[in-house]
Amino acid sequence: MIITIDGPAAAGKGTLARQLAKKYGLAYFDTGMVYRAVGLELLNNGLSPDDTAAASKVAAGLTFARMIALSAQPGFRSAAGGQAASKVAAMPKVREYLLKMQQDFARTPKLPTGEKTAGVVYDGRDTGTVICPQADVKFFITASPEVRAMRRHKEYLQKEMPSVYEDVLAQTKERDLRDSSRTSAPLRPAEDAVIIDTSDMDITEVFAEACRIIDDKFLK
Ligand code: DC
């Protein structure tokens, strides 16, 4: 079974994806990691995330193992890391180089422990449209920019990272604009995606709704 979950930043995709992966015994691939890895590799080497040639070179050489290693670094989930990721994600060459790694994962999906699984939950922006158009169930999870910025802001504070709500809101809007207006794989729901607006829902409600949709499809 392949499930894709796309949508804007901080809409609750990651939490939902992890919960679904656990419930249905599937592997989980957070595809934002590939762009965060390229962005952080550039920043670590004193290179600009606007440098297309450098970003393409890093993307061409990125391995799954290197991505996992970079994800353990503190800058990986930082606001600067997110901005860098969003910039490199808008580069068609970068996307092209990172496509195979993301698609290959569905061929032999496994847990971080190495245990094989019968499928995968993808989470990202283009997983239902580009990475895995043949997915069995596709979700598009969204929420208002204000709600999403508040969730991210609280997350930063919980991790004891400095955060100002107004700045997070401005960054959220800036990233939304870049993610949805880029020419290569812009953020949009797949035609056959189920759209869930989580602005007024908590994660328990979102999870229950997603399970109902999956079970309706597979258990009836
Ligand atoms: O979900 P995230 O915040 O970790 O994603 C980081 C950036 O990567 C985000 O600005 C959009 C981009 N991204 C993308 O373009 N395509 C994906 N499938 C996943 C993420």
mmCIF file of N, CA and C and ligand atoms in Angstrom, residues 31-32 35-36 77 85-86 89 95 124-126 175 179 182, ligand 1:
data_model
loop_
_atom_site.group_PDB
_atom_site.id
_atom_site.type_symbol
_atom_site.label_atom_id
_atom_site.label_comp_id
_atom_site.label_asym_id
_atom_site.label_seq_id
_atom_site.Cartn_x
_atom_site.Cartn_y
_atom_site.Cartn_z
ATOM 1 N N THR A 31 9.789 13.418 2.578
ATOM 2 C CA THR A 31 10.580 13.815 1.399
ATOM 3 C C THR A 31 11.170 15.224 1.501
ATOM 4 N N GLY A 32 10.676 16.044 2.457
ATOM 5 C CA GLY A 32 11.289 17.354 2.676
ATOM 6 C C GLY A 32 12.750 17.196 3.081
ATOM 7 N N TYR A 35 15.492 17.852 0.424
ATOM 8 C CA TYR A 35 15.793 19.270 0.142
ATOM 9 C C TYR A 35 16.501 19.920 1.319
ATOM 10 N N ARG A 36 16.092 19.511 2.544
ATOM 11 C CA ARG A 36 16.785 20.029 3.727
ATOM 12 C C ARG A 36 18.253 19.584 3.709
ATOM 13 N N ARG A 77 16.506 21.140 11.065
ATOM 14 C CA ARG A 77 15.092 21.530 11.268
ATOM 15 C C ARG A 77 14.955 23.007 11.620
ATOM 16 N N ALA A 85 16.122 24.965 2.214
ATOM 17 C CA ALA A 85 15.467 23.826 1.554
ATOM 18 C C ALA A 85 14.460 24.323 0.522
ATOM 19 N N SER A 86 13.689 25.323 0.915
ATOM 20 C CA SER A 86 12.663 25.854 0.023
ATOM 21 C C SER A 86 13.292 26.458 -1.242
ATOM 22 N N ALA A 89 14.633 23.621 -3.443
ATOM 23 C CA ALA A 89 13.507 22.825 -3.951
ATOM 24 C C ALA A 89 12.847 23.472 -5.167
ATOM 25 N N ARG A 95 15.524 19.022 -8.265
ATOM 26 C CA ARG A 95 14.382 18.099 -8.159
ATOM 27 C C ARG A 95 14.618 16.854 -9.012
ATOM 28 N N GLY A 124 5.136 15.138 1.775
ATOM 29 C CA GLY A 124 5.876 16.176 1.053
ATOM 30 C C GLY A 124 4.988 17.191 0.368
ATOM 31 N N ARG A 125 5.390 17.567 -0.836
ATOM 32 C CA ARG A 125 4.631 18.568 -1.607
ATOM 33 C C ARG A 125 4.144 18.002 -2.939
ATOM 34 N N ASP A 126 4.928 17.047 -3.479
ATOM 35 C CA ASP A 126 4.617 16.532 -4.821
ATOM 36 C C ASP A 126 4.565 15.011 -4.834
ATOM 37 N N ARG A 175 7.334 31.000 2.191
ATOM 38 C CA ARG A 175 7.571 29.627 1.704
ATOM 39 C C ARG A 175 6.378 29.117 0.911
ATOM 40 N N ASP A 179 6.789 27.789 -2.758
ATOM 41 C CA ASP A 179 6.446 26.384 -3.036
ATOM 42 C C ASP A 179 5.324 26.266 -4.071
ATOM 43 N N ARG A 182 6.514 28.080 -7.920
ATOM 44 C CA ARG A 182 7.659 27.613 -8.704
ATOM 45 C C ARG A 182 7.140 26.850 -9.936
HETATM 46 O O1 DC B 1 8.304 19.711 4.664
HETATM 47 P P1 DC B 1 9.604 20.489 4.900
HETATM 48 O O2 DC B 1 9.376 21.793 5.610
HETATM 49 O O3 DC B 1 10.646 19.674 5.560
HETATM 50 O O4 DC B 1 10.129 20.821 3.427
HETATM 51 C C1 DC B 1 11.266 21.603 3.201
HETATM 52 C C2 DC B 1 11.145 22.275 1.835
HETATM 53 O O5 DC B 1 11.246 21.269 0.832
HETATM 54 C C3 DC B 1 9.816 23.007 1.600
HETATM 55 O O6 DC B 1 10.014 24.408 1.444
HETATM 56 C C4 DC B 1 9.295 22.478 0.317
HETATM 57 C C5 DC B 1 10.270 21.487 -0.165
HETATM 58 N N1 DC B 1 9.660 20.212 -0.529
HETATM 59 C C6 DC B 1 9.324 20.015 -1.853
HETATM 60 O O7 DC B 1 9.482 20.920 -2.655
HETATM 61 N N2 DC B 1 8.849 18.812 -2.255
HETATM 62 C C7 DC B 1 8.645 17.828 -1.370
HETATM 63 N N3 DC B 1 8.139 16.652 -1.798
HETATM 64 C C8 DC B 1 8.948 18.024 -0.006
HETATM 65 C C9 DC B 1 9.455 19.246 0.400
#
